[in-house]
Tab-separated table of C-alpha atoms in Angstrom:
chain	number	residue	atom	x	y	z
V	1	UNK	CA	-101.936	9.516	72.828
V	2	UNK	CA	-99.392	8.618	75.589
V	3	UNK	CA	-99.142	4.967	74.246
V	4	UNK	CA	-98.484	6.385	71.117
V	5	UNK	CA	-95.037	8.695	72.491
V	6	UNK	CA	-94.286	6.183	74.400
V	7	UNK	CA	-94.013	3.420	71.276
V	8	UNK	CA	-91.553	6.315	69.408
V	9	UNK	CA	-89.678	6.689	72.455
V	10	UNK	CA	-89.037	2.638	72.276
V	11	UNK	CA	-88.432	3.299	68.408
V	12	UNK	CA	-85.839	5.755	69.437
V	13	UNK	CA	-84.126	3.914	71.716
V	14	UNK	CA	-83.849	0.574	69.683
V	15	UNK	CA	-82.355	1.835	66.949
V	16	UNK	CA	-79.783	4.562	68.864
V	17	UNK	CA	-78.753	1.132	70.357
V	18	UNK	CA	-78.422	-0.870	67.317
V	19	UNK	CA	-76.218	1.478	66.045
V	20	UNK	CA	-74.386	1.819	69.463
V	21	UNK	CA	-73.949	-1.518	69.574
V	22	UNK	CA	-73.020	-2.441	65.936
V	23	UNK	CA	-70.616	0.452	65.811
V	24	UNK	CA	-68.933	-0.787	69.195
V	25	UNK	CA	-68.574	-3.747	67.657
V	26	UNK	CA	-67.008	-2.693	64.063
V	27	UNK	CA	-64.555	-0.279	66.737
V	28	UNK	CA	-63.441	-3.666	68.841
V	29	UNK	CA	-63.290	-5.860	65.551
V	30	UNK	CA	-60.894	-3.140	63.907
V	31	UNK	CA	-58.955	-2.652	66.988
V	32	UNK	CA	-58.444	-6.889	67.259
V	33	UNK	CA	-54.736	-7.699	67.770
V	34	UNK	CA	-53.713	-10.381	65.282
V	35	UNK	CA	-49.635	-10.438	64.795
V	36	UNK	CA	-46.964	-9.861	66.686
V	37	UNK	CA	-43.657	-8.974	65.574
V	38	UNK	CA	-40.816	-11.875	66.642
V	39	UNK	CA	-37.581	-12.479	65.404
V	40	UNK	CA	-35.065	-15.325	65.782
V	41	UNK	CA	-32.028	-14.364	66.904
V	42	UNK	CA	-28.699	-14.503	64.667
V	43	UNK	CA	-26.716	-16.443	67.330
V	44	UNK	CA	-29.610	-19.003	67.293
V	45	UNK	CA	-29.332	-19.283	63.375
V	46	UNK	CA	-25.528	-19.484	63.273
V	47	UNK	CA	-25.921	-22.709	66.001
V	48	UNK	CA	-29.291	-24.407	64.181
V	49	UNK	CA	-26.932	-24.403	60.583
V	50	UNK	CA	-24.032	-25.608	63.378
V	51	UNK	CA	-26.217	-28.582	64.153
V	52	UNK	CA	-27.507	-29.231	60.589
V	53	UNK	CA	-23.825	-29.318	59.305
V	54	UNK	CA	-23.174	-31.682	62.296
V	55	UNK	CA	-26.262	-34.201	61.387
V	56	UNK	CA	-23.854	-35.557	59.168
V	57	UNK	CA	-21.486	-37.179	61.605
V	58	UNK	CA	-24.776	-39.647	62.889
V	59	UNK	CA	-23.530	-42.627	61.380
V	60	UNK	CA	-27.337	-44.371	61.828
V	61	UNK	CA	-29.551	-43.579	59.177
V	62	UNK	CA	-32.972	-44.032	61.763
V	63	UNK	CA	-31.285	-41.626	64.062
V	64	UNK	CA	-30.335	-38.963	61.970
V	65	UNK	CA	-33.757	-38.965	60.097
V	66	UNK	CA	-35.455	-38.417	64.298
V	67	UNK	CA	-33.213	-36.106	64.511
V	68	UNK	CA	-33.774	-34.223	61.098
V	69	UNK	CA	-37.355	-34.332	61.905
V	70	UNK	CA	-36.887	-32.302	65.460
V	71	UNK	CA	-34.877	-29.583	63.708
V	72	UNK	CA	-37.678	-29.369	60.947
V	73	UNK	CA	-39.898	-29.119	63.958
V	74	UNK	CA	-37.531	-26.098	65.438
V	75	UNK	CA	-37.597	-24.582	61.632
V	76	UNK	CA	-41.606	-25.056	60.777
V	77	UNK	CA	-42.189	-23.322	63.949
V	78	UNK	CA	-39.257	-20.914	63.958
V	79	UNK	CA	-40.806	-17.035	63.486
V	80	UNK	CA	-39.182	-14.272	61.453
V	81	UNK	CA	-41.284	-10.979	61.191
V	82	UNK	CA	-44.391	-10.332	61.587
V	83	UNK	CA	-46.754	-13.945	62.964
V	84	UNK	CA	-50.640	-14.574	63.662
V	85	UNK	CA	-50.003	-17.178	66.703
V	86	UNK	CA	-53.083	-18.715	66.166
V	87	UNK	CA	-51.817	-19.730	62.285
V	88	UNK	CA	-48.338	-20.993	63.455
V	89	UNK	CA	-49.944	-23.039	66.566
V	90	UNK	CA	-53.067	-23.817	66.148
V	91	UNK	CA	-52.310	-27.510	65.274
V	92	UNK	CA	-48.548	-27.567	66.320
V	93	UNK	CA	-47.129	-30.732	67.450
V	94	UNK	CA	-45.275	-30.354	70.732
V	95	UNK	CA	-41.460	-31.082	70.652
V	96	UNK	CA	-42.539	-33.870	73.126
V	97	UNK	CA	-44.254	-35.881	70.718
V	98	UNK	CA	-40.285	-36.584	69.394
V	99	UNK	CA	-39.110	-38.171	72.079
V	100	UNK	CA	-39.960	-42.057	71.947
V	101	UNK	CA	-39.394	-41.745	68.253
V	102	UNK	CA	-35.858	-40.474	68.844
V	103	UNK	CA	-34.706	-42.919	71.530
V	104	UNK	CA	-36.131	-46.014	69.548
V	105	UNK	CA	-34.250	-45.296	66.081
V	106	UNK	CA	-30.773	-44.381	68.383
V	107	UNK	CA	-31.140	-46.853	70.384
V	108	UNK	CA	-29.882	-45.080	73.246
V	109	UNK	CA	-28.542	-46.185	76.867
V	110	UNK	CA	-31.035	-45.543	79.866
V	111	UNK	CA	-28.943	-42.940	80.939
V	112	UNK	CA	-28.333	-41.210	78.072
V	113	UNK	CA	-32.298	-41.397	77.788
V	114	UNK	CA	-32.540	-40.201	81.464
V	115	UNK	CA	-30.024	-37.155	80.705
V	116	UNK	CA	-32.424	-36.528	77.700
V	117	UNK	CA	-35.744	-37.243	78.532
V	118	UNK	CA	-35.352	-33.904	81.344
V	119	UNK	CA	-33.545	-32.076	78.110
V	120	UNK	CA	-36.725	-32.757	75.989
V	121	UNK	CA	-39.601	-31.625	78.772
V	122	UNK	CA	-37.317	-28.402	79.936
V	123	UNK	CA	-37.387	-27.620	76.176
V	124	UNK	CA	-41.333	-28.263	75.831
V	125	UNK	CA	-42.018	-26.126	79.037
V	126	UNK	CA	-39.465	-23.485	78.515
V	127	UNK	CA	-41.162	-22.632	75.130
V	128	UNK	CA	-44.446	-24.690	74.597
V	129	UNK	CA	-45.642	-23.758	77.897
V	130	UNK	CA	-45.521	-19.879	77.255
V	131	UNK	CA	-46.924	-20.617	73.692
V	132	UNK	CA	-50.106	-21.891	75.028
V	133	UNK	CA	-50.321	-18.904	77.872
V	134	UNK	CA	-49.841	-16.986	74.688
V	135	UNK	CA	-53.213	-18.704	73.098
V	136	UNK	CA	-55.047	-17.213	76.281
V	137	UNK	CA	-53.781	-13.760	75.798
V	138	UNK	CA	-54.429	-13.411	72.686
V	139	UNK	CA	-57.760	-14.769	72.824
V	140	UNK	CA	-58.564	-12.249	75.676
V	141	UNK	CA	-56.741	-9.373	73.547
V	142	UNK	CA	-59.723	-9.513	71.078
V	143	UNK	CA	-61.714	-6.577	73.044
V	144	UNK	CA	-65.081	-7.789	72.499
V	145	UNK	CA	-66.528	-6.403	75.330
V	146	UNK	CA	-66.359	-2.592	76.613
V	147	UNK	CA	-66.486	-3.798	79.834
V	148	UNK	CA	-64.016	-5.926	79.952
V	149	UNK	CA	-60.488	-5.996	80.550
V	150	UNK	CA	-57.809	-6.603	77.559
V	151	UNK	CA	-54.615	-8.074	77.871
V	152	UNK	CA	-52.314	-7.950	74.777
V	153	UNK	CA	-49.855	-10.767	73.996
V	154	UNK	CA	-47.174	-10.367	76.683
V	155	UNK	CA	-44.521	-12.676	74.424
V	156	UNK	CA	-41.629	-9.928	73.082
V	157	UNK	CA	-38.672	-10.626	71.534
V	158	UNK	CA	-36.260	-11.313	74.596
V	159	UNK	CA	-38.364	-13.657	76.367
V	160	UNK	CA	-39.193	-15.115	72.617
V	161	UNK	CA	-35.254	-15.739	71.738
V	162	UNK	CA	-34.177	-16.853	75.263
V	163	UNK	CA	-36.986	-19.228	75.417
V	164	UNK	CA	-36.642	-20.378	72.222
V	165	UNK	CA	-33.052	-21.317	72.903
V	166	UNK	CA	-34.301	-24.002	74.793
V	167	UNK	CA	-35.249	-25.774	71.631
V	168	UNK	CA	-31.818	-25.538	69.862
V	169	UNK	CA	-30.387	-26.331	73.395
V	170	UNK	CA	-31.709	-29.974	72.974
V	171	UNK	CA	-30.961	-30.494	69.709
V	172	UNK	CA	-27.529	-29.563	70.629
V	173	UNK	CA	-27.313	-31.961	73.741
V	174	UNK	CA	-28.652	-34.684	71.451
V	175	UNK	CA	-26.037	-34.412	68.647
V	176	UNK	CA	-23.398	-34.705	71.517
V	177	UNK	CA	-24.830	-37.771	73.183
V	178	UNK	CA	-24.842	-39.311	70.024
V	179	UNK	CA	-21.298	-38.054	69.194
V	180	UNK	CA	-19.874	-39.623	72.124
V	181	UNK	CA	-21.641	-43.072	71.656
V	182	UNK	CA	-22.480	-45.755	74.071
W	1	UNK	CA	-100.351	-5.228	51.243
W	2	UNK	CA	-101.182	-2.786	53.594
W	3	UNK	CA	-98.820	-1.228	56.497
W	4	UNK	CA	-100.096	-3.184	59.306
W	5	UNK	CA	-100.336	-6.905	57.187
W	6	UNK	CA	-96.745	-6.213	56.160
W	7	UNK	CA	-95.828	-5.272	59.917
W	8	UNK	CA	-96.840	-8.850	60.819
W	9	UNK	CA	-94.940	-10.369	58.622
W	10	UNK	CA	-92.146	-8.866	59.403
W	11	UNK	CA	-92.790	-9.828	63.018
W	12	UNK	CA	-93.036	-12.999	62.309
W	13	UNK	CA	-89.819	-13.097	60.602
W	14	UNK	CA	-88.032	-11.423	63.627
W	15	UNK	CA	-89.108	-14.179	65.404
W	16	UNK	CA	-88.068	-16.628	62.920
W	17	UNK	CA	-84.299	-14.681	62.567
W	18	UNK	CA	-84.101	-15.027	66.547
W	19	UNK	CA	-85.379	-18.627	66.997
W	20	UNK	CA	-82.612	-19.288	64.121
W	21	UNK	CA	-79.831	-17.673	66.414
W	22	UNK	CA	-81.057	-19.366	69.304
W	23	UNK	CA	-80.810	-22.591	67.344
W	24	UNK	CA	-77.486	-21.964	65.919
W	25	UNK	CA	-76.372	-20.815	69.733
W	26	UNK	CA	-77.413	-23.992	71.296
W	27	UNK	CA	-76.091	-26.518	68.503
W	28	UNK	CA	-72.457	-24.944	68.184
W	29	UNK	CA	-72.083	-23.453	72.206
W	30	UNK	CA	-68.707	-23.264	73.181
W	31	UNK	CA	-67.991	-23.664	76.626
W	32	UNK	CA	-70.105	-22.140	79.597
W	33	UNK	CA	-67.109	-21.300	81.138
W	34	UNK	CA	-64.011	-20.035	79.689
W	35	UNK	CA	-60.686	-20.406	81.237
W	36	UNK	CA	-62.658	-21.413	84.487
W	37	UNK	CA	-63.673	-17.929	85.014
W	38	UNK	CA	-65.343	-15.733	82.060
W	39	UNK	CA	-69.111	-17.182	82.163
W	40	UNK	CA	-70.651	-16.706	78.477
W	41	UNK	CA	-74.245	-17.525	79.261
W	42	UNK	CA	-75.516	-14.975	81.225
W	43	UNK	CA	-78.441	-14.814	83.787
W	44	UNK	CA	-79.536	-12.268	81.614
W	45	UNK	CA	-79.681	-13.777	78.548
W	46	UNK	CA	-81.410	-16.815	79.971
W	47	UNK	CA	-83.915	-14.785	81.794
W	48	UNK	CA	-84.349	-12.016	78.437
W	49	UNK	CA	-85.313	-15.444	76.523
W	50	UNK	CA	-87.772	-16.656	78.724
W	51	UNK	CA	-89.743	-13.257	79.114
W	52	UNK	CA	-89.422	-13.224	74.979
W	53	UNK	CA	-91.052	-15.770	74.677
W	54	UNK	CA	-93.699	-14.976	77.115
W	55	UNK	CA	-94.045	-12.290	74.736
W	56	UNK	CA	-94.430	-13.545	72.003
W	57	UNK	CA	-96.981	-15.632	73.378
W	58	UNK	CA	-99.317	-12.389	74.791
W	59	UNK	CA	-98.973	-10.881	71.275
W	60	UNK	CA	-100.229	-13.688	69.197
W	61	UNK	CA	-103.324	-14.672	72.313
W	62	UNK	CA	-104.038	-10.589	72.069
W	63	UNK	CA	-103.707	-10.228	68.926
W	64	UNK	CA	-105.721	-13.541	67.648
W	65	UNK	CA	-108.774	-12.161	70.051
W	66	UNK	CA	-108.462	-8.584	68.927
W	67	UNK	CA	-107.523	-9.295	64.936
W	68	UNK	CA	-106.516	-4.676	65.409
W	69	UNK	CA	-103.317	-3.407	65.028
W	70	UNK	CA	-103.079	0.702	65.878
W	71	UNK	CA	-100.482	2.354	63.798
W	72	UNK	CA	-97.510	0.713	63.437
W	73	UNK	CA	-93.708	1.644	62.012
W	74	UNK	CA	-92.642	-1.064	60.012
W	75	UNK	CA	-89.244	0.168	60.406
W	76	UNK	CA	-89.026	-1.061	63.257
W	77	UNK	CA	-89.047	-4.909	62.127
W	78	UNK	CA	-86.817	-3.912	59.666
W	79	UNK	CA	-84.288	-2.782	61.671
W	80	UNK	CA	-84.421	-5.195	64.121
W	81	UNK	CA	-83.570	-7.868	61.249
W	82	UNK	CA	-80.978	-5.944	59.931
W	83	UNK	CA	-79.645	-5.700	63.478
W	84	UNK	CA	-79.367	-9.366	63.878
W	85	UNK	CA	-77.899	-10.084	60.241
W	86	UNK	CA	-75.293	-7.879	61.182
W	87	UNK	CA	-74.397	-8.645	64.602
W	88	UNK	CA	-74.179	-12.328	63.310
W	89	UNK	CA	-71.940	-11.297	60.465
W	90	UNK	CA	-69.754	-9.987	62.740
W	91	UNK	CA	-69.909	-12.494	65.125
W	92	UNK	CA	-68.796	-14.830	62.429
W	93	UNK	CA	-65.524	-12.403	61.315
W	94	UNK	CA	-64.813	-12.378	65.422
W	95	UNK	CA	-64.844	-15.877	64.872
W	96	UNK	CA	-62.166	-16.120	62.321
W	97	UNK	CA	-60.244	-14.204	64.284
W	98	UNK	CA	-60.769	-16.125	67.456
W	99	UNK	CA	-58.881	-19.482	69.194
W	100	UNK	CA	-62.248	-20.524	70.960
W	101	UNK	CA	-65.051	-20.517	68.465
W	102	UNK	CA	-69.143	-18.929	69.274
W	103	UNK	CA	-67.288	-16.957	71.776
W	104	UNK	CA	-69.004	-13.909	70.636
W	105	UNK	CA	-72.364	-15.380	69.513
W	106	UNK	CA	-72.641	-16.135	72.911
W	107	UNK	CA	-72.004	-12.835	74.056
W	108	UNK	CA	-73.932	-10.899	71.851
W	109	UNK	CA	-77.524	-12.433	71.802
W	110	UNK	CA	-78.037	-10.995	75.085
W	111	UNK	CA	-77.715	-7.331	72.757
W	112	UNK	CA	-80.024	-8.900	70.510
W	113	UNK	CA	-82.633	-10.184	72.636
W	114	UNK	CA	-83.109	-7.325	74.877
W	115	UNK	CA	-83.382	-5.391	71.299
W	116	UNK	CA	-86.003	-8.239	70.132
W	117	UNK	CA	-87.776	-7.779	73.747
W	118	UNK	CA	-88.102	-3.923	72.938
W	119	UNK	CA	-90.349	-5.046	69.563
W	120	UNK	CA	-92.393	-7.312	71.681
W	121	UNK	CA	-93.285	-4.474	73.985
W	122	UNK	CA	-94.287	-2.086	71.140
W	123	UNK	CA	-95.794	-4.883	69.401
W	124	UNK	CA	-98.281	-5.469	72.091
W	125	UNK	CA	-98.437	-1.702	72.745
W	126	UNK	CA	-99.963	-1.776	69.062
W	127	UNK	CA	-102.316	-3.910	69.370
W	128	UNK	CA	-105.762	-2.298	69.403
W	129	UNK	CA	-108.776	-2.089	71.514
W	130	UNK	CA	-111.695	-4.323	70.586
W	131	UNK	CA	-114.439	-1.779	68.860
W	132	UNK	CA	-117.618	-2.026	71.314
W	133	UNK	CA	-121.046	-2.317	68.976
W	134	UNK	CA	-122.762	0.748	69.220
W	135	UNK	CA	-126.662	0.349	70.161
W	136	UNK	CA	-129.018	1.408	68.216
């Protein structure tokens, strides 16, 4: 007899915590952050079509094709609106990965490629950096566990447009150098 | 098929379900340690397995020398199956959603063993007492 209420009672307490459980976990699925809102800034827009128009006054066709590719680069991962990180990033290239490719086809002086090669890993850390503390934020913002802490993407859209600068920044610098010439 | 034949198999194929998540766990395990400090496999979970399988070892010993089962709920087989299916369901959406992939199957097989190692304990509870001959 007491084996017997004590098998419902383990009955009972199974399925109250299947249910606990699967509805905790339907609650923390729902409540997973995905997007965040970011938007470029207009003053960055106006400069990027700045620099586009002035891609036409690099006279070498190598150079202005490295160059095209690192504002494509600033443009595939530019956001407007509402963004899943994890879409937009997941397999981005760095802005780094540009740089040999750039100073072969210009052929530039060592010390324009000194002056640039800082400009090139400010930009990376300035934004890429903060991109992949994003990635850990956003992983830990998925509240999986009732016990543990969440922390929601931290990235809003000051730090996004002054950080972002940092890309446009280079490309700028770079259209100079190669304005002024060896 | 009777109640307690169809309790078996239904056993059985809790087992099966689990040894299948413990398989899938162990093929595609992320890392034991993520970001350095959030540990995924638990002392618990380790330690729920091993008594689960002790278990599930007493249950089929007792029950091979005994061949009795008392009354049993069947329901609870059931919903111990359905319990998995779903928590792995969800798992997988998690995982869609997720940078670091198994994060979550990681983290939720310790929910489904301890449920599994509530079974075990009523399934041995269930198992009856060997008749004694009477003497004439």
């Amino acid at each position: 007899m007491m084996k017997e209420i004590v098998k419902k009672y383990i009955f009972m307490v199974s399925a109250l915590f299947s249910i606990v459980v699967v509805c905790m976990m339907i609650t923390s699925y729902k409540a997973a952050y995905k997007e965040i809102s970011l938007h470029d800034t207009n003053i960055n827009k106006v400069l990027l079509n700045k620099y586009k128009n002035e891609l036409s006054t690099i006279k070498d066709s190598d150079c202005k094709k490295a160059v095209e590719e690192i504002v494509k680069h600033y443009e595939d991962t530019s956001y407007d609106g509402k963004v899943d990180l994890r879409d937009k990033y997941f397999n981005g290239k760095s802005i780094l990965g540009y740089t040999l490719k750039t100073f072969d086809s210009c052929n530039l002086t060592d010390e324009q490629k000194g002056i640039l090669s800082s400009n090139f890993i400010t930009s990376s850390i300035q934004f890429e950096e903060i991109v992949n503390e994003l990635y850990f934020q956003y992983e830990l913002s998925v509240p999986d566990s009732w016990t543990r802490s969440t922390l929601k993407p931290t990235m809003d859209n000051v730090r996004y447009r002054i950080n972002r600068s940092s890309h446009l920044d280079l490309i700028g610098d770079l259209i100079q150098v190669l304005k002024e010439g060896k | 098929m009777n109640n307690k034949k169809l309790y078996l198999y239904l056993y059985y194929a809790s087992l099966f379900v689990t040894a299948l998540m413990m398989i899938l766990l162990l093929v595609k395990s992320p890392a034991k340690y993520y970001n350095g400090e959030y540990e995924l496999v638990s002392g618990f979970g380790i330690l729920a397995c091993i008594i689960n399988v002790i278990l599930v070892a007493v249950f089929t010993v007792l029950f091979g020398i005994r061949k009795k089962l008392d009354k049993v709920n069947i329901l609870f087989p059931a919903q111990y199956i359905l319990f998995t299916l779903i928590v792995l369901v969800l798992c997988h959406l998690f995982n869609n959603k997720l940078l670091i992939p198994y994060v979550h199957y990681s983290y939720y097989n310790v929910f489904i063993l301890f449920n599994y190692t509530l079974l075990n304990i009523y399934s041995i509870l269930s198992i009856g007492k060997k008749r004694r001959r009477k003497r004439k």
